[in-house]
Coordinates of C-alpha atoms in Angstrom, one line a residue:
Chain A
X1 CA 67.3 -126.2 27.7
X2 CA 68.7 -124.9 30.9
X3 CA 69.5 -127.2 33.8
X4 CA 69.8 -125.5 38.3
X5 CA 72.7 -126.0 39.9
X6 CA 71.7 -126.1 43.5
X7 CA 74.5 -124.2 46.0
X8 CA 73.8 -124.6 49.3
X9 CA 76.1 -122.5 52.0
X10 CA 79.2 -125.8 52.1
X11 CA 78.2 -127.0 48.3
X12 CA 81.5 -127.4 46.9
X13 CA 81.2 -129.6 43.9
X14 CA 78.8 -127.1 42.0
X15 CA 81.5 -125.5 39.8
X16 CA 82.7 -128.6 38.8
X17 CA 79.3 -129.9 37.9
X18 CA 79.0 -126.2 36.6
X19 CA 82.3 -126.7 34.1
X20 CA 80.9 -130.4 32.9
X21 CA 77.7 -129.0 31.7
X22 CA 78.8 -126.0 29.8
X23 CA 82.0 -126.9 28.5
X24 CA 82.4 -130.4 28.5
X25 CA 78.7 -131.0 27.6
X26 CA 77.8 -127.8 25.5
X27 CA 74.6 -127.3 27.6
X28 CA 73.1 -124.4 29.2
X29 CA 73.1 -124.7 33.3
X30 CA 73.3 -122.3 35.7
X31 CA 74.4 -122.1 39.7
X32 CA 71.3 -121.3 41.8
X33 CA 71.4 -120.4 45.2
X34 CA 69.1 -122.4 47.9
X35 CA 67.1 -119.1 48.6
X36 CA 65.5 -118.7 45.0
X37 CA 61.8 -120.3 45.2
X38 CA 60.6 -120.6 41.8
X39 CA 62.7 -123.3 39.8
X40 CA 59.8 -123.4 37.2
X41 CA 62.3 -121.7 34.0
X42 CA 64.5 -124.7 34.5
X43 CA 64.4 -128.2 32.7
X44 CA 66.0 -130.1 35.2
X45 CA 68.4 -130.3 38.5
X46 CA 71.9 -131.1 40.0
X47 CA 72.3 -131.0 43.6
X48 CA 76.2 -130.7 44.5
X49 CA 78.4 -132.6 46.3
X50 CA 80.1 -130.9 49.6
X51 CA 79.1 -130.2 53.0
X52 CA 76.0 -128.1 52.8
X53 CA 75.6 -126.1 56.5
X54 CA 79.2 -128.3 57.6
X55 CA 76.9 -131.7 57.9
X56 CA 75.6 -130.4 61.1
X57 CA 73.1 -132.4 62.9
X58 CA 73.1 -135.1 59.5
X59 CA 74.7 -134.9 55.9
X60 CA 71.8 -133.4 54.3
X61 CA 69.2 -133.0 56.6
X62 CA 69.4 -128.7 57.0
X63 CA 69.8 -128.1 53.4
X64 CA 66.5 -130.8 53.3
X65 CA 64.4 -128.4 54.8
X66 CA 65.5 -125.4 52.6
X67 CA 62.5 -123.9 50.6
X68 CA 64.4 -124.5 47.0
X69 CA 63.5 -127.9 48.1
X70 CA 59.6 -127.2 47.7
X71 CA 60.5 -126.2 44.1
X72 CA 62.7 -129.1 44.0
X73 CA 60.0 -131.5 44.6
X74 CA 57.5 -129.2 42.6
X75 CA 60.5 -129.7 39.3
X76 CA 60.2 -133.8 40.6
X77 CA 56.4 -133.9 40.6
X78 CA 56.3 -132.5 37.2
X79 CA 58.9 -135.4 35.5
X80 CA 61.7 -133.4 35.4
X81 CA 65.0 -135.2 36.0
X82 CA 67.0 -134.6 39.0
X83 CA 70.2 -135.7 40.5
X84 CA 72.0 -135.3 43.4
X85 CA 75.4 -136.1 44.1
X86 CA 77.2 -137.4 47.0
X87 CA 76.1 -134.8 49.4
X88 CA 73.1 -134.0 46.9
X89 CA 72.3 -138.1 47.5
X90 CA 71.9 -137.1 51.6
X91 CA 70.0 -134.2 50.8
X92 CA 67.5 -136.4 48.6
X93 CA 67.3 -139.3 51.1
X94 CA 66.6 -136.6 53.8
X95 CA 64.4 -134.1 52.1
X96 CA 62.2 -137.7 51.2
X97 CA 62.8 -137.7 47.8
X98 CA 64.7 -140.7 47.9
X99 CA 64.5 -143.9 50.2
X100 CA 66.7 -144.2 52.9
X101 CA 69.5 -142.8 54.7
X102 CA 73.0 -142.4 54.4
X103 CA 74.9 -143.1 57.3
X104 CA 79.0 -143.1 58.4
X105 CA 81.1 -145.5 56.5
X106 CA 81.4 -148.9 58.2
X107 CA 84.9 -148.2 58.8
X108 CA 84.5 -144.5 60.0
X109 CA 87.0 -142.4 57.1
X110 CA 86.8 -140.1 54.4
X111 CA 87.4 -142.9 51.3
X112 CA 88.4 -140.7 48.1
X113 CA 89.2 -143.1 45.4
X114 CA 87.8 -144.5 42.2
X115 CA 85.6 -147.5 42.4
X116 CA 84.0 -149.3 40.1
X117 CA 79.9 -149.7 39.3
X118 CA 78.2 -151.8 37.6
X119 CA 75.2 -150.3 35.7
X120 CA 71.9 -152.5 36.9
X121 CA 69.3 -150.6 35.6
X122 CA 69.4 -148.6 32.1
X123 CA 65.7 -147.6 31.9
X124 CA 66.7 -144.4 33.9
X125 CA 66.7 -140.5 32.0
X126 CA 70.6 -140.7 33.9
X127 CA 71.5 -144.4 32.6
X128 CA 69.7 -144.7 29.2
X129 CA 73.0 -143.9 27.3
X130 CA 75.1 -147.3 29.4
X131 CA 74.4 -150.7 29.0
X132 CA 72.8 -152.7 31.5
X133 CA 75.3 -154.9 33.5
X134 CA 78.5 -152.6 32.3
X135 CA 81.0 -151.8 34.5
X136 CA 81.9 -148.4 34.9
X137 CA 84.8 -146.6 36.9
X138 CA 83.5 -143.1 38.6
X139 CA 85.4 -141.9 41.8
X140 CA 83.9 -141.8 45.7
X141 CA 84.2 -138.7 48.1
X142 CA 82.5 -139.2 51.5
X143 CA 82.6 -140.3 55.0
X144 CA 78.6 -140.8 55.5
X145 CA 78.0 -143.0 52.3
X146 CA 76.5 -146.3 54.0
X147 CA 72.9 -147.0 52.4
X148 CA 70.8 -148.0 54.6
X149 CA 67.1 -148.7 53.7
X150 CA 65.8 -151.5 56.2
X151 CA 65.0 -154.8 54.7
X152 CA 60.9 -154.1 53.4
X153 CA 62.4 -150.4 51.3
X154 CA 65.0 -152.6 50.2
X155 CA 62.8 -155.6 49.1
X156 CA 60.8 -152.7 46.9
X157 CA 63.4 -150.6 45.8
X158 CA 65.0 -154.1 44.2
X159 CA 61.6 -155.7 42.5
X160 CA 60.9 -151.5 41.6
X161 CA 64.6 -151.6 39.7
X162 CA 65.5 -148.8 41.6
X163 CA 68.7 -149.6 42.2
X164 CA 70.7 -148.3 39.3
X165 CA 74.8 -148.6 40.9
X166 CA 76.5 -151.1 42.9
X167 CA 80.0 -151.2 43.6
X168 CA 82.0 -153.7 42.2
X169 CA 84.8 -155.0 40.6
X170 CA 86.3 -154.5 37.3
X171 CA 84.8 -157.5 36.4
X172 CA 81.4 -156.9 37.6
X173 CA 81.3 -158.7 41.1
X174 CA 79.4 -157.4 43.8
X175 CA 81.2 -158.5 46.8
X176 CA 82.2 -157.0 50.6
X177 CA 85.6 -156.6 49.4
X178 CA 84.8 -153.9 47.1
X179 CA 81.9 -152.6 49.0
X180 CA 83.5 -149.0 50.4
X181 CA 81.4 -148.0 53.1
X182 CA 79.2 -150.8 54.1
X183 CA 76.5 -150.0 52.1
X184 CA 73.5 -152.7 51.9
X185 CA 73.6 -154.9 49.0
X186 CA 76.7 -152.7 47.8
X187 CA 73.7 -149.9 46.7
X188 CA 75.4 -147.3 45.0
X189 CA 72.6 -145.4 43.9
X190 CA 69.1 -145.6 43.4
X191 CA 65.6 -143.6 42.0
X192 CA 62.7 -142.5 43.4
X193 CA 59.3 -144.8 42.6
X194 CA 58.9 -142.6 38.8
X195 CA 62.3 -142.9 38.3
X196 CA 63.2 -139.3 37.3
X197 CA 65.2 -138.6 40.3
X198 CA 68.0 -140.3 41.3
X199 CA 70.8 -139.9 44.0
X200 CA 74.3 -141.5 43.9
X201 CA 77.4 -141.7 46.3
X202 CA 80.1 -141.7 43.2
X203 CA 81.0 -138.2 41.5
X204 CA 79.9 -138.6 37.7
X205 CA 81.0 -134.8 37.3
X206 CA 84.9 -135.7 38.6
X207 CA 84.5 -138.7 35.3
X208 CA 83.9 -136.8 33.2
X209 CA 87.1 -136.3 31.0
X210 CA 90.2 -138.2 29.8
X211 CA 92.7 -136.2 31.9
X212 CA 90.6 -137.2 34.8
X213 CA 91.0 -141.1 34.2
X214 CA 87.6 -141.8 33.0
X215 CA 84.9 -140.3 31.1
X216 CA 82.2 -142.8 32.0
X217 CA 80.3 -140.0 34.3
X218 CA 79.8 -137.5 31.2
X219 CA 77.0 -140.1 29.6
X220 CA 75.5 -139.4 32.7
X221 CA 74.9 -136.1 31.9
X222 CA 74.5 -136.5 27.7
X223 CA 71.4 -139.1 29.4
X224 CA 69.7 -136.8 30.6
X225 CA 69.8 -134.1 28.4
X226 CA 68.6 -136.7 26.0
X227 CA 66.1 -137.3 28.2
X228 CA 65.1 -133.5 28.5
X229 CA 64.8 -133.4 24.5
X230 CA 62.9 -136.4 23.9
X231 CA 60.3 -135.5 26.8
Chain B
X1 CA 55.6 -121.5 81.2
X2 CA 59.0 -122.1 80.5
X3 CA 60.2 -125.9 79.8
X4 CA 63.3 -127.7 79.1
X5 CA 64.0 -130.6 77.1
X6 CA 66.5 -133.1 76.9
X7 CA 66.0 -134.7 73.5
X8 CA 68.2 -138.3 73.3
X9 CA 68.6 -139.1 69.7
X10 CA 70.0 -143.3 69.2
X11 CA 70.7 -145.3 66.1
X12 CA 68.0 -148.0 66.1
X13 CA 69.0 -151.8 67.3
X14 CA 71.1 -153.3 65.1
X15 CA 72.6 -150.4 63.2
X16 CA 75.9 -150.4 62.6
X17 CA 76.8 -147.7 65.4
X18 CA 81.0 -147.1 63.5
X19 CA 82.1 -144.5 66.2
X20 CA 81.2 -146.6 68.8
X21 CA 83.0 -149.5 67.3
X22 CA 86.2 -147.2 67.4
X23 CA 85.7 -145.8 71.0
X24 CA 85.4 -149.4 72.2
X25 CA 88.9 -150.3 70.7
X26 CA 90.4 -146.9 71.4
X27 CA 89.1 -148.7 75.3
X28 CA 90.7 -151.7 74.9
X29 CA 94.1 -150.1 74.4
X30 CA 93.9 -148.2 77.2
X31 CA 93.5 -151.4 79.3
X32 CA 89.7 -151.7 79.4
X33 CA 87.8 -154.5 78.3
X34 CA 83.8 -153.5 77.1
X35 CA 81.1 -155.3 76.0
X36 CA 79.9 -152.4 74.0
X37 CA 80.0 -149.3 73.4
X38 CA 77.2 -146.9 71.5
X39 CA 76.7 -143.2 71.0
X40 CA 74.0 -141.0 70.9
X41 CA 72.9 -137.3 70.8
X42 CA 71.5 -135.1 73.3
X43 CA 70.1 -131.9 72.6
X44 CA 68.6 -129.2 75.5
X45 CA 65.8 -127.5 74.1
X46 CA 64.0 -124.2 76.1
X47 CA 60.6 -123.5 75.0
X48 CA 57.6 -121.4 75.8
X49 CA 54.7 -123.4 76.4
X50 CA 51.3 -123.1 78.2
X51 CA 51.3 -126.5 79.5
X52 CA 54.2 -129.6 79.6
X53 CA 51.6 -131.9 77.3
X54 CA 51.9 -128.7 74.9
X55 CA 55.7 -128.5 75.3
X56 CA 56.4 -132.5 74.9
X57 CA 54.1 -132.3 71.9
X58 CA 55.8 -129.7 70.4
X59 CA 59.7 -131.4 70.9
X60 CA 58.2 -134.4 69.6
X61 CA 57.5 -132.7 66.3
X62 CA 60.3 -131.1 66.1
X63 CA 61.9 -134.6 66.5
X64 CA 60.1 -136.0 63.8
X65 CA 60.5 -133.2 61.5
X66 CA 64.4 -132.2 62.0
X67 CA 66.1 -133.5 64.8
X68 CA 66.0 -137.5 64.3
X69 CA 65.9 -139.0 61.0
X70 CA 63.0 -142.0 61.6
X71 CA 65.0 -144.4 59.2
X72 CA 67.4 -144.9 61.2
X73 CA 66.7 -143.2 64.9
X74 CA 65.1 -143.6 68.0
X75 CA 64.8 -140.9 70.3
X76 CA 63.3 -140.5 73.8
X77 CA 62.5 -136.7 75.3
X78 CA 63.0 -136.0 79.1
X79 CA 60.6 -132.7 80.1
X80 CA 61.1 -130.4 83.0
X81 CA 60.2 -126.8 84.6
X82 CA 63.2 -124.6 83.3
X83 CA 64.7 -123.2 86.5

């Protein structure tokens, strides 16, 4: 099993995610850089967080049109999982991977801090190894983090169980107080229609070990390479 | 033929527009009171073209391909003569 690493020119969360799958995971993975075309030796993908080409003209939207993004949706086509992070959620949404677009925090700042998730959909290769309804505490990193779907993608993304993170509480309340960017319904992340790729604002890879406060990200990780061995 | 473009890119009605929120208050405490203030993006775009239908066509794909992001965008392009 070997798992990409996208780097984009800007990535800057791709050693981190890099250090979580060799040697907090004990998995193969492997940094690739956006100008490879042929992702075809790889059983699955991470797209970094950072700020591929400095977020010029949108988050996302240059390293979208990459061509490792053909092979990305060739790797998505073919029921391999894929996840991007943070800036890999923009690229997703952009490249039409995902639904809807990330826009600027309601209140326009960079908000670094831990929040709190609660897991509403386990039936996910990222989410099989939570519970549903859990609360889980993985950190935020972004100024452009406001979901925005319009109200028909958001009607079908919600009876599709796409939405697998909102922000909450400790105790599991999804309210406008805890809501850090101003995102709709407090949508943390969600899936595409099959479910195999999935894009999320919080950094699972910066949760993933005591020191760091929470180790609630790494079974995002140990999910999908379950996933991957089980397909 | 040579043609310019000036491509206006807008958040659609209703977005939440959060610079323009804070440019409208930066406003108010310099003295001025505003019913509203939005932003947008304007890009100048020179092309080769063999006609100004070609060129707007053109622009307009570029628009829907790159430039303005359909979830959340309007845009309008304005088409001259380069001079």
């Amino acid at each position: 099993m070997k798992i990409a690493i996208i780097q984009f020119g800007g990535s800057n969360c791709d050693l981190d995610v890099l250090h979580v799958l060799k040697d907090v995971v004990g998995i193969d993975a492997e940094l690739v850089w956006y100008k490879e075309k042929d992702l075809s030796q790889y059983d699955g993908a991470i797209i970094p967080g950072g700020f591929s080409y400095g977020d010029y003209l949108r988050a996302g939207a240059i390293a979208a049109r990459t061509p490792i993004m053909d092979a990305v949706k060739k790797m998505a086509s073919e029921g391999k999982p894929i996840m991007g992070i943070c800036n890999g959620f923009q690229i997703l949404t952009e490249s039409g991977l995902l639904d809807g677009a990330l826009t600027t925090n309601k209140y326009p700042k960079f908000r670094c801090e831990k929040t709190y998730l609660k897991v509403e959909d386990t039936d996910t290769p990222f989410t099989s190894g939570f519970k549903k309804g859990e609360i889980v505490k993985i950190p935020i990193a972004h100024m452009e983090g406001n979901f925005y779907a319009g109200e028909k993608t958001l009607t079908r993304l919600n009876e599709n169980r796409q939405v697998v993170f909102r922000y909450a509480d400790i105790n599991g309340n999804v309210t406008d107080d805890v809501n850090p960017n101003g995102s709709q319904e407090n949508i943390a992340g969600i899936t595409d229609a099959n479910r195999n790729v999935i894009g999320l604002m919080p950094h699972p890879e910066r949760a993933s070990e005591t020191i760091l406060g929470s180790e609630d990200g790494i079974r995002m990780f140990s999910s999908m390479v379950d996933y991957i061995e089980n397909r | 033929m040579q043609y310019h473009a000036e491509v206006t890119i807008e958040l659609k009605p209703g977005m939440l527009d959060p610079e323009g929120t804070t440019i409208k208050r930066a406003l108010e405490h310099l003295g001025y009171q505003t019913e509203s203030v939005a932003t947008a993006k304007k890009y100048m775009i020179e092309l080769d073209a063999n006609s100004a239908e070609r060129a707007r066509q053109a622009v307009d794909e570029m628009c829907q391909k790159l430039i303005a992001n359909p979830i959340i965008h309007n845009y309008t392009i304005e088409l001259g003569e380069s001079r």
